[in-house]
Short mmCIF file of C-alpha atoms and ligand atoms in Angstrom, two decimals:
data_model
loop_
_atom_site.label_atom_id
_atom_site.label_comp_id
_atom_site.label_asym_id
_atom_site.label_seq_id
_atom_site.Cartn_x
_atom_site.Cartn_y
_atom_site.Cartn_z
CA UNK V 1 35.26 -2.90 33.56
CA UNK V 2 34.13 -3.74 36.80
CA UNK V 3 30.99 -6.38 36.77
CA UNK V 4 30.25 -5.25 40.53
CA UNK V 5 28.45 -2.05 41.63
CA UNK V 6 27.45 -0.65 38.87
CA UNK V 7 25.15 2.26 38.83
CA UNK V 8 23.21 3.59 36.40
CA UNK V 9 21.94 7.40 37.71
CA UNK V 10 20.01 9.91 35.93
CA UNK V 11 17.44 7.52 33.64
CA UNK V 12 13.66 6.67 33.48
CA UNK V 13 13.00 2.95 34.12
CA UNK V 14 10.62 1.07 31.92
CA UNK V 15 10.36 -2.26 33.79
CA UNK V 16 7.85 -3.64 32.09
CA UNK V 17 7.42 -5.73 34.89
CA UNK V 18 3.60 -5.27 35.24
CA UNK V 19 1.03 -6.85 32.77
CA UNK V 20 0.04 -4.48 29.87
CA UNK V 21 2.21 -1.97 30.54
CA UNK V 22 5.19 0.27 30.62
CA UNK V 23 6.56 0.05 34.34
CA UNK V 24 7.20 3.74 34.36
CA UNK V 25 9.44 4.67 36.70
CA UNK V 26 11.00 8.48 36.48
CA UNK V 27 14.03 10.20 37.47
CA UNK V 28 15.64 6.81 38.93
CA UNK V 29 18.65 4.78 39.11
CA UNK V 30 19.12 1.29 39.19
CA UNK V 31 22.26 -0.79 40.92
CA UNK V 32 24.08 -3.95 39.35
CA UNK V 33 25.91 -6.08 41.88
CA UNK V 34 27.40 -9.59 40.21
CA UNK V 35 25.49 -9.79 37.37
CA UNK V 36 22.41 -8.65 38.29
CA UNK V 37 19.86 -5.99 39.08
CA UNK V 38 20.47 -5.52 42.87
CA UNK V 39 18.43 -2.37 43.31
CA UNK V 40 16.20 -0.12 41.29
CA UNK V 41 13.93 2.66 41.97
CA UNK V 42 13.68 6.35 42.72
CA UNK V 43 17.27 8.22 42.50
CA UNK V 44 16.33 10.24 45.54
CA UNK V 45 15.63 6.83 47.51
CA UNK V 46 19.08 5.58 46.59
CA UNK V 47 20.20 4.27 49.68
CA UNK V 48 23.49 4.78 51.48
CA UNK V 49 26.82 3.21 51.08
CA UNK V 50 25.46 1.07 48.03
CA UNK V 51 29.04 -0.71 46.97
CA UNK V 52 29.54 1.32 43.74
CA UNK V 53 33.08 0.75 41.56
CA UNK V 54 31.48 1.90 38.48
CA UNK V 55 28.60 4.82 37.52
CA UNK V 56 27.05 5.71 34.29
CA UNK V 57 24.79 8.59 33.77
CA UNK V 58 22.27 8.37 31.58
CA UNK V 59 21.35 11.49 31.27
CA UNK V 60 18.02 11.58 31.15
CA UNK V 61 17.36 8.47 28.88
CA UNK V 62 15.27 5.54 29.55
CA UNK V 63 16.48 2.24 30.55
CA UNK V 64 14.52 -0.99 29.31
CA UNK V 65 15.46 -4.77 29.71
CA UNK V 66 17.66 -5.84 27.19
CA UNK V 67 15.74 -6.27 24.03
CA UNK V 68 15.58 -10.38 23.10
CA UNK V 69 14.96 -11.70 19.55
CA UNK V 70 13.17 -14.67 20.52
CA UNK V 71 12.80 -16.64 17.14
CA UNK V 72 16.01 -16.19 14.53
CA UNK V 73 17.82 -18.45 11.93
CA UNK V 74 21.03 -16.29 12.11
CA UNK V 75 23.27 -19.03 11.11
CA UNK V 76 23.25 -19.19 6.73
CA UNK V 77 25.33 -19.14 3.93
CA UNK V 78 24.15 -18.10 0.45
CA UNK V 79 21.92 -15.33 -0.22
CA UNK V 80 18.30 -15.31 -1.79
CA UNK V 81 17.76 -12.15 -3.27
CA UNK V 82 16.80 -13.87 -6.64
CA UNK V 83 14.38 -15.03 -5.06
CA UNK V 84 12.82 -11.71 -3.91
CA UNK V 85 12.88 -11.13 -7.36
CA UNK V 86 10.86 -13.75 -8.04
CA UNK V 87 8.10 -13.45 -5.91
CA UNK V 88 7.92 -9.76 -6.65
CA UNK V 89 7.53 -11.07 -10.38
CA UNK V 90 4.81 -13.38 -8.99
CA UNK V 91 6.29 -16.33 -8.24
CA UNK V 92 5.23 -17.62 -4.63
CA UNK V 93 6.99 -18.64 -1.62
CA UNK V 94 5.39 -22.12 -2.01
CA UNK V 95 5.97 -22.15 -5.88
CA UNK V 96 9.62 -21.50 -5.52
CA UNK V 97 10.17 -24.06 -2.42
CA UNK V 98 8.41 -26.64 -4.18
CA UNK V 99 10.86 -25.85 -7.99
CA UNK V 100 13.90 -26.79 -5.37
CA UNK V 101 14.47 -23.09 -4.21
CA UNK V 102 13.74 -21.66 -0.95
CA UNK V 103 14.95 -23.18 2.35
CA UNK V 104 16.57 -25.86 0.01
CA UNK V 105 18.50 -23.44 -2.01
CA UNK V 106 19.73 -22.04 1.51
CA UNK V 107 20.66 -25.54 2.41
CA UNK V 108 22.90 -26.25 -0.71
CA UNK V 109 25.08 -23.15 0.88
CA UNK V 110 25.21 -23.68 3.50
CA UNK V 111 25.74 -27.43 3.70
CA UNK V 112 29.09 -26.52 1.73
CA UNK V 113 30.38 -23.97 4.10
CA UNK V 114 32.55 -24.58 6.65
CA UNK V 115 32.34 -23.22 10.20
CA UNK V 116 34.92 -20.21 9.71
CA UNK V 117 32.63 -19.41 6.64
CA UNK V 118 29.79 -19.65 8.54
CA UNK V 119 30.79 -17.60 11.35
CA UNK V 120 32.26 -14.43 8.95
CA UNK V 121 28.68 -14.68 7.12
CA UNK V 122 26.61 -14.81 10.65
CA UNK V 123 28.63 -12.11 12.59
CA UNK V 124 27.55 -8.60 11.00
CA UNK V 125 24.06 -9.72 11.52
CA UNK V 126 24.39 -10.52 15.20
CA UNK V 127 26.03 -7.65 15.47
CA UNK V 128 23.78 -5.00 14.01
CA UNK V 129 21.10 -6.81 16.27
CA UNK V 130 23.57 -5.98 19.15
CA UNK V 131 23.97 -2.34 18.24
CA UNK V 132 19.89 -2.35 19.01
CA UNK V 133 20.21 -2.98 22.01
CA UNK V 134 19.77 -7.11 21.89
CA UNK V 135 21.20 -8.76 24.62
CA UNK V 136 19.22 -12.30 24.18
CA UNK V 137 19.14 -13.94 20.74
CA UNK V 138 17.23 -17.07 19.68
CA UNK V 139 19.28 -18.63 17.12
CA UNK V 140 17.65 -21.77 15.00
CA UNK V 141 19.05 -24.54 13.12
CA UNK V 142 17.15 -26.11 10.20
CA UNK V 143 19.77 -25.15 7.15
CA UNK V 144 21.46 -27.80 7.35
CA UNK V 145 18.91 -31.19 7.17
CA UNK V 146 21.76 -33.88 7.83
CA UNK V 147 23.43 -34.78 11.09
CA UNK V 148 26.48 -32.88 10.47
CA UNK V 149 25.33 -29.91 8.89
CA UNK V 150 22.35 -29.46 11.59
CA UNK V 151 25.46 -29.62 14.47
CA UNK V 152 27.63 -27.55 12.70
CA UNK V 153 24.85 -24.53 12.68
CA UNK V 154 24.07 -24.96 16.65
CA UNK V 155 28.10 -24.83 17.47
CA UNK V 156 28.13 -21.94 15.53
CA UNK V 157 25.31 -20.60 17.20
CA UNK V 158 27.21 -21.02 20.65
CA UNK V 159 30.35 -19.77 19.03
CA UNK V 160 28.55 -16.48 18.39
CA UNK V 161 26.94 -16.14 22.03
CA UNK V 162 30.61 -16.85 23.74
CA UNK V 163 32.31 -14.50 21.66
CA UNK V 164 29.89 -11.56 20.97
CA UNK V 165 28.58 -11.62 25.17
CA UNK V 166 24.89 -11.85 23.65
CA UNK V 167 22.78 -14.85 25.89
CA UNK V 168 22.37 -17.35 22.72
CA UNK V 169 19.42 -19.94 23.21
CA UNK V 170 19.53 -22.67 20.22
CA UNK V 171 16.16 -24.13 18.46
CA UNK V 172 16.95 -27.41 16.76
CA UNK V 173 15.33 -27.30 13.74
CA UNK V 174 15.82 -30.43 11.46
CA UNK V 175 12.20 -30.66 10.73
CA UNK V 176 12.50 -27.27 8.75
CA UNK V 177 12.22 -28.99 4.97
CA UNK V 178 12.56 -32.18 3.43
CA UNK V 179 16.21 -32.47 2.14
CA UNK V 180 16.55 -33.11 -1.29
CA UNK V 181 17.85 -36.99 -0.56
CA UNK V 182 14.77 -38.04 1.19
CA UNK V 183 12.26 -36.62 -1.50
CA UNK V 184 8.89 -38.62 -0.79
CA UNK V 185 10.36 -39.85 2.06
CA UNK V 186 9.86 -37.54 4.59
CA UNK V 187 8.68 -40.17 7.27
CA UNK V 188 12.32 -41.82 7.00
CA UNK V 189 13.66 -38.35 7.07
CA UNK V 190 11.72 -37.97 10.30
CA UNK V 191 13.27 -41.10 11.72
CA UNK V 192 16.56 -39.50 10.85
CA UNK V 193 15.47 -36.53 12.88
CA UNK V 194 14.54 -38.28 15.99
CA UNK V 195 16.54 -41.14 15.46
CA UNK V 196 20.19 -39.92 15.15
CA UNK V 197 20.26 -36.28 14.36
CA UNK V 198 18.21 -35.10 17.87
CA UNK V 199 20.46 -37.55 20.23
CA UNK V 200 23.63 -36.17 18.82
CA UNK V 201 22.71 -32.79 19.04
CA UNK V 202 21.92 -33.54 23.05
CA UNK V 203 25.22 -35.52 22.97
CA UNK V 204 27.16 -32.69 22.40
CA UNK V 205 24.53 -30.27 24.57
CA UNK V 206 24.12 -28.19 21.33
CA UNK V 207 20.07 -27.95 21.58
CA UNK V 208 18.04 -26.06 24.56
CA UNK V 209 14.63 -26.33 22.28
CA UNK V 210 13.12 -28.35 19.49
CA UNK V 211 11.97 -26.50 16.78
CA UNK V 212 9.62 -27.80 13.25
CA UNK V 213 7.82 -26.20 10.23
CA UNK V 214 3.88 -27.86 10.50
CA UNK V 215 3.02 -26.68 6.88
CA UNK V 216 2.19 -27.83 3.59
CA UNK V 217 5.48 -27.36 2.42
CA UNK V 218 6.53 -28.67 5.72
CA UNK V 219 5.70 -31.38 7.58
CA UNK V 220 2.20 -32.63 8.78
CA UNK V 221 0.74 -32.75 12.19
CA UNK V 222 1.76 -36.00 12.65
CA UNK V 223 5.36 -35.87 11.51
CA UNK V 224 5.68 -32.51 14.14
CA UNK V 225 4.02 -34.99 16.71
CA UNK V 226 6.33 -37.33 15.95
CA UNK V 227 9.39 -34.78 16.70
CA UNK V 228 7.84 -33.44 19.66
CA UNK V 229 7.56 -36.99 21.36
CA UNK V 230 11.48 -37.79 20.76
CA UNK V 231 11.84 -34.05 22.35
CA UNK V 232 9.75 -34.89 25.30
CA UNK V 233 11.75 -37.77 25.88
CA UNK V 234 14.59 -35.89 26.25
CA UNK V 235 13.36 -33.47 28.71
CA UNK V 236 13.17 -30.32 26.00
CA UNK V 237 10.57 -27.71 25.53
CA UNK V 238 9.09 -27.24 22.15
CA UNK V 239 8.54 -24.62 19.63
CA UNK V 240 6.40 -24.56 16.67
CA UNK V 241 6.20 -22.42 12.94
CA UNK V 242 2.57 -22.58 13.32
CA UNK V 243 -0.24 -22.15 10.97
CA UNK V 244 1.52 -19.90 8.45
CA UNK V 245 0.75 -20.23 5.34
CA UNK V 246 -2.59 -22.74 6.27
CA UNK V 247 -4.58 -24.05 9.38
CA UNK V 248 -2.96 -27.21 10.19
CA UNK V 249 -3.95 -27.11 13.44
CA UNK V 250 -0.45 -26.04 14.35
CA UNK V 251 -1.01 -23.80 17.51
CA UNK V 252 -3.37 -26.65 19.11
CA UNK V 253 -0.19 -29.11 18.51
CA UNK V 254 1.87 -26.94 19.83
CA UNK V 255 -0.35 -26.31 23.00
CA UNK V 256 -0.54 -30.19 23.48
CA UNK V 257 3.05 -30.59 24.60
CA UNK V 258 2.92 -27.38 26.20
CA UNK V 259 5.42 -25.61 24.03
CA UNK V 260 7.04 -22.47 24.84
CA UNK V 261 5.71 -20.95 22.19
CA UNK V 262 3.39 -21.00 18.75
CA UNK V 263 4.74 -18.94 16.11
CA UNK V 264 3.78 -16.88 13.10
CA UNK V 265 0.08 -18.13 13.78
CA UNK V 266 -1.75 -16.23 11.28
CA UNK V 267 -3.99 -18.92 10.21
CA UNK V 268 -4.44 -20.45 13.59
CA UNK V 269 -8.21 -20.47 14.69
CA UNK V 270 -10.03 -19.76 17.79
CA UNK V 271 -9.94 -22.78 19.60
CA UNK V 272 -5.83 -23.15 18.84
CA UNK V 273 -5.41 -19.59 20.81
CA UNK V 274 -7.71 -20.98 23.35
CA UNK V 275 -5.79 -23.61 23.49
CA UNK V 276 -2.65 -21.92 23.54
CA UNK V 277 -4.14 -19.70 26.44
CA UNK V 278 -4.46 -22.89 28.54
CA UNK V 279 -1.45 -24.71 27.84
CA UNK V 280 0.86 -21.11 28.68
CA UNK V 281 2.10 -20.95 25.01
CA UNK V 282 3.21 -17.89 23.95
CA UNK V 283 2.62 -16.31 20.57
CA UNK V 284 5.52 -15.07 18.80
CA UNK V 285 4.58 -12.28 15.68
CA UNK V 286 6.95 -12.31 12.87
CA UNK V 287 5.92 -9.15 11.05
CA UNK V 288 9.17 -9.50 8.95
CA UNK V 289 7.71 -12.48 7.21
CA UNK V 290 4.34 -11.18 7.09
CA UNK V 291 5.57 -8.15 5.51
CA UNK V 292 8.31 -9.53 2.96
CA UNK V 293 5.91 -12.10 1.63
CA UNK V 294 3.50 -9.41 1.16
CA UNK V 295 0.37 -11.86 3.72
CA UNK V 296 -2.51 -10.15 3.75
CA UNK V 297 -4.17 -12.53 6.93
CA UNK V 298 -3.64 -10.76 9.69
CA UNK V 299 -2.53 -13.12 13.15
CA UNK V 300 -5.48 -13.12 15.73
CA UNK V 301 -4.44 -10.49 17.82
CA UNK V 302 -7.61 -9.51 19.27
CA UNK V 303 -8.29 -13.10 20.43
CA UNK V 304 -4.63 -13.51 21.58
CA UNK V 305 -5.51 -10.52 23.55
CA UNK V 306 -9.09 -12.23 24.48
CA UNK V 307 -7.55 -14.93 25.90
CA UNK V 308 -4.92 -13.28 27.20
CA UNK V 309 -1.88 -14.84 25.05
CA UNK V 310 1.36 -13.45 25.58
CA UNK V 311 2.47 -11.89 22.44
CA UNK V 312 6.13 -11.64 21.57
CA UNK V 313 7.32 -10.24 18.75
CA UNK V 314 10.39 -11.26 16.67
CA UNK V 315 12.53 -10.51 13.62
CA UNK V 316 12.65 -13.91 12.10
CA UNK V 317 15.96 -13.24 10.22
CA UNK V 318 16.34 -15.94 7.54
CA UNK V 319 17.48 -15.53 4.19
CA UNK V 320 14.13 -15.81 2.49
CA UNK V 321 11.27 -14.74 4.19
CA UNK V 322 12.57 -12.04 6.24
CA UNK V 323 16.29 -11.01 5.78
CA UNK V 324 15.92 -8.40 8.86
CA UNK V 325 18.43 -7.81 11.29
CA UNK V 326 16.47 -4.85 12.84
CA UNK V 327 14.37 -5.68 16.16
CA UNK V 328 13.24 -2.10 16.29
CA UNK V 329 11.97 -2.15 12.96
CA UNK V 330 9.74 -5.13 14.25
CA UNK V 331 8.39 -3.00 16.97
CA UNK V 332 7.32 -0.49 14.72
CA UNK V 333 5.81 -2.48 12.26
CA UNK V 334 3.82 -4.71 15.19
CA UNK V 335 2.22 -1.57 15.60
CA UNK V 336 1.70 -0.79 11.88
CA UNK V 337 0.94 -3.84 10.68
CA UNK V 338 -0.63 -5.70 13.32
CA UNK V 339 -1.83 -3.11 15.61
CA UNK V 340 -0.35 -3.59 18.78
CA UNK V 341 0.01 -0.81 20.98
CA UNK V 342 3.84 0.11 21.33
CA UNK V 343 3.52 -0.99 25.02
CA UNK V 344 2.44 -4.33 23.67
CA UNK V 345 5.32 -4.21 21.04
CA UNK V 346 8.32 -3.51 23.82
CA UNK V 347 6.29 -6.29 25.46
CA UNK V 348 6.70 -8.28 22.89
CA UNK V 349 10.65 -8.38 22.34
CA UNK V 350 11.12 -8.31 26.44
CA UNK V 351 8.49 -9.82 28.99
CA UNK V 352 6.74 -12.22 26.46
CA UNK V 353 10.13 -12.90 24.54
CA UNK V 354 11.67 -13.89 27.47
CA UNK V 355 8.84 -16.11 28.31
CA UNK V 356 9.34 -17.59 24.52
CA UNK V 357 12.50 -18.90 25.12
CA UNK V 358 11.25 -19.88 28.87
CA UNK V 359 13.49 -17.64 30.29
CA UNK V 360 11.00 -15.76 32.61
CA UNK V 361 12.66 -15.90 35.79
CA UNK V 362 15.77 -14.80 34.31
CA UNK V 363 15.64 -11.70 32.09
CA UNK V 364 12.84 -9.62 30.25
CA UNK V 365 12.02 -7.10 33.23
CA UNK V 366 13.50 -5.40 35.26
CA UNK V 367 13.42 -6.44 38.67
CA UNK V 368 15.55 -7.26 41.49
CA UNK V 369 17.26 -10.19 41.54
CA UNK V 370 17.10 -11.26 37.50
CA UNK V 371 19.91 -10.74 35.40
CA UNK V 372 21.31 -7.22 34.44
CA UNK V 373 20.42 -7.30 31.15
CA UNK V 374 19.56 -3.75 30.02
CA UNK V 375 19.30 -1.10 27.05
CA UNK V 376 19.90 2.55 27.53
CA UNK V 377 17.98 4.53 24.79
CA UNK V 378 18.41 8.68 23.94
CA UNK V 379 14.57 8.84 23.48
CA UNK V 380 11.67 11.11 25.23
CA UNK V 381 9.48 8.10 25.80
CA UNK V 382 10.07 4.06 25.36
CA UNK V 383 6.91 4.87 22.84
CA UNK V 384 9.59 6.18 20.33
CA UNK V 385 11.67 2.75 19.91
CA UNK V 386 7.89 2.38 18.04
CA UNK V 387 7.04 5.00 16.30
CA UNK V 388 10.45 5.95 14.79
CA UNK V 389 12.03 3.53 12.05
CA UNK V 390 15.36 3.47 10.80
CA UNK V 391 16.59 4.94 14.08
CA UNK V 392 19.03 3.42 16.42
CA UNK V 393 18.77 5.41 19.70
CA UNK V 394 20.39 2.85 21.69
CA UNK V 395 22.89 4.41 24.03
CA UNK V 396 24.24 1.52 25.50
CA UNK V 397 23.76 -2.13 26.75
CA UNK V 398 24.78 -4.62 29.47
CA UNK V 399 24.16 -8.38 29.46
CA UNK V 400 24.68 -9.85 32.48
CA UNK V 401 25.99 -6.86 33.89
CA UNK V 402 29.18 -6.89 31.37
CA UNK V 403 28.82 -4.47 28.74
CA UNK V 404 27.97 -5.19 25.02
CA UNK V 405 27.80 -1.95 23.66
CA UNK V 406 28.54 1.64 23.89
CA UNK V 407 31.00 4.03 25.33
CA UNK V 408 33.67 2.61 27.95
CA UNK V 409 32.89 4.21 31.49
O1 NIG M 1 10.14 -18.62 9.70
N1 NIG M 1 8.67 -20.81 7.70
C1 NIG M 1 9.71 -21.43 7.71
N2 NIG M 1 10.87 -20.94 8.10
C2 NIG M 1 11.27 -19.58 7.93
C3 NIG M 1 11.62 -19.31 6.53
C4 NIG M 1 12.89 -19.91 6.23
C5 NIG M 1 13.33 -19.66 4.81
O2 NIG M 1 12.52 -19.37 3.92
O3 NIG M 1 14.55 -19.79 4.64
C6 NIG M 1 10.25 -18.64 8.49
O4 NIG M 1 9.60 -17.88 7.77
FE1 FE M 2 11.15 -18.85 11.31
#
């Protein structure tokens, strides 16, 4: 297939490239030339002698930017479902994580899988994100908690962007959990971290954000701090799971070093989002986790919306809080669950995901001149990708202009 002049007649655009809205745009068209979105807007204003090799019609569906799933740990071995049966039996998240399950037991699996193995095991799930239209995917480490372990997950990470056409951005995530080997020594684990595990995954270019878990199960304020210095150093944005489980003060750390994003949030006060507001942090929703752990605090979405937060929204997709590989189903229960609008909620998992990953200027709209990254969807209205669950209208997809999914033209 041709990556140059590719037109896309016969669809409604949402652009969502306008704040707090859909970016309606009816009976349009929009052209690709090398990659990106060379021209969009009214089909009857098509202009002439556009250099077209390739057309689609969309027959009357809406086209959207490429959907991104801005905060993922994709990469894991092992399974958890015991654990579901657990907490559903009582036990609780923290309970099990601090009896040597949880994150741990995810680690023990993955620690003794190879690449191959983990590759087979991570595949289906990137690709029933793809089939929703996912073009950009957020993929964490943080299963494996020792140098070589910790790289292994980020080249698989890369593996998977290169060879499913999905943009891949990695979070390095050592400070998920203490490892078993450094029980009640999680400061020397933190040297580790910044020490030797952080430079080699920069070494090897395997890291474009530093990730940690400020909790009680965690690490503390100062231990995050402690990462986030060692990732300033190195010229990389931060990421936070903030305030989850407990106020730590997570969201206000996070703001400090101006990180690309605070996420989960639910316990985060006022003066964190205020905070966050300032520093240009985006909040990323994880309704997954909120949902399979059965929370009943609710994030601050009114005063995210107060202080006019970005709010992206994300599937989370881990093994034990929320084993979801369905980015629509996270639209629809933003709405449900946290009360978003769905205009907020395609917001949230385009515009403000894109600005998660820092990736503004570069997909999440569409616009002229940012990367072809699109989703075709057989729906009446983009308010549908919402309201409907367990539903897969996506037609067809393009990242970077080269098609991901869908029918050959
Ligand atoms: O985002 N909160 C910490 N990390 C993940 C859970 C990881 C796990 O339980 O395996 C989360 O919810
Ligand atoms: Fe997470």
């Amino acid at each position: 297939m041709n990556r140059d002049g590719l037109l896309i007649r016969k669809v409604h655009l949402a652009t969502l490239d306008e704040a707090g809205g859909w970016g309606e745009l009816r009976d349009a068209a929009l052209l690709v030339q090398a990659g990106r979105i060379a021209w969009l807007g009214p089909e009857a204003q098509l202009p002439d002698g556009l250099p077209v090799t390739d057309e689609v019609d969309g027959q009357g569906g809406w086209l959207t930017p490429g959907l991104i799933d801005c905060h993922t740990h994709l990469v894991w071995a092992g399974s958890r479902s015991a654990e579901f049966e657990q907490r559903l039996q009582g036990a609780s998240y923290e309970e099990i994580a601090r009896a040597g399950g949880g994150i741990v037991s995810t680690v023990r699996a993955t620690r003794a899988a190879d690449e191959a193995a983990l590759l087979a095991a991570s595949r289906p799930r990137l690709e029933a994100l793809k089939r929703e239209g996912v073009t950009t995917l957020e993929i964490k480490s943080g299963y494996g908690l020792d140098t070589e372990t910790e790289l292994r997950l980020l080249r698989v990470a890369r593996r998977l962007g290169e060879e499913s056409g999905v943009r891949v951005r990695t979070s390095f995530l050592a400070a998920h959990a203490l490892p078993p080997e450094f029980r009640g020594r999680a400061d020397d684990y933190i040297d580790l971290v910044v020490d030797e595990m952080l430079p080699a995954a920069c070494r090897e270019g395997l890291a474009d954000a530093v990730d940690a878990f400020c909790e009680g199960i965690g690490f503390s304020p100062a231990q995050t701090r402690r990462v986030f210095e060692a990732a300033r150093a190195r010229g990389l944005p931060v990421k936070l799971h903030a305030d989850q489980r407990s106020d730590l003060g997570g969201a206000a750390l996070a703001a400090e070093f101006g990180a690309l994003s605070a996420d989960h949030i639910e316990y985060s006060s006022e003066a964190s989002i205020a905070a966050m507001a300032r520093a240009g942090t985006t909040a990323v929703l994880l309704p997954g986790a909120f949902y399979c752990l059965r929370e009943t605090t609710l994030p601050p979405v009114d005063a995210l919306r107060r202080h006019g937060v970005p709010i992206a929204l994300s599937t989370d997709c881990n093994p034990g809080t929320s084993p979801c590989t369905s980015l629509l189903l996270m639209l629809h229960m933003g709405c449900t669950l946290f009360r978003l609008t769905p205009a907020e909620a395609l917001a949230g998992v385009t515009r403000h995901a894109a600005r998660a990953l820092g990736l503004q200027d570069e997909c999440g709209r569409l616009r002229s001149g940012l990367a072809a990254d699109l989703a075709l969807w057989a729906v009446d209205h983009p308010r549908d990708l919402a309201c409907r669950f367990g539903f897969n209208p996506c037609v067809a997809s393009w990242a970077g202009g080269r098609r991901l999914t869908g029918p050959a033209t």
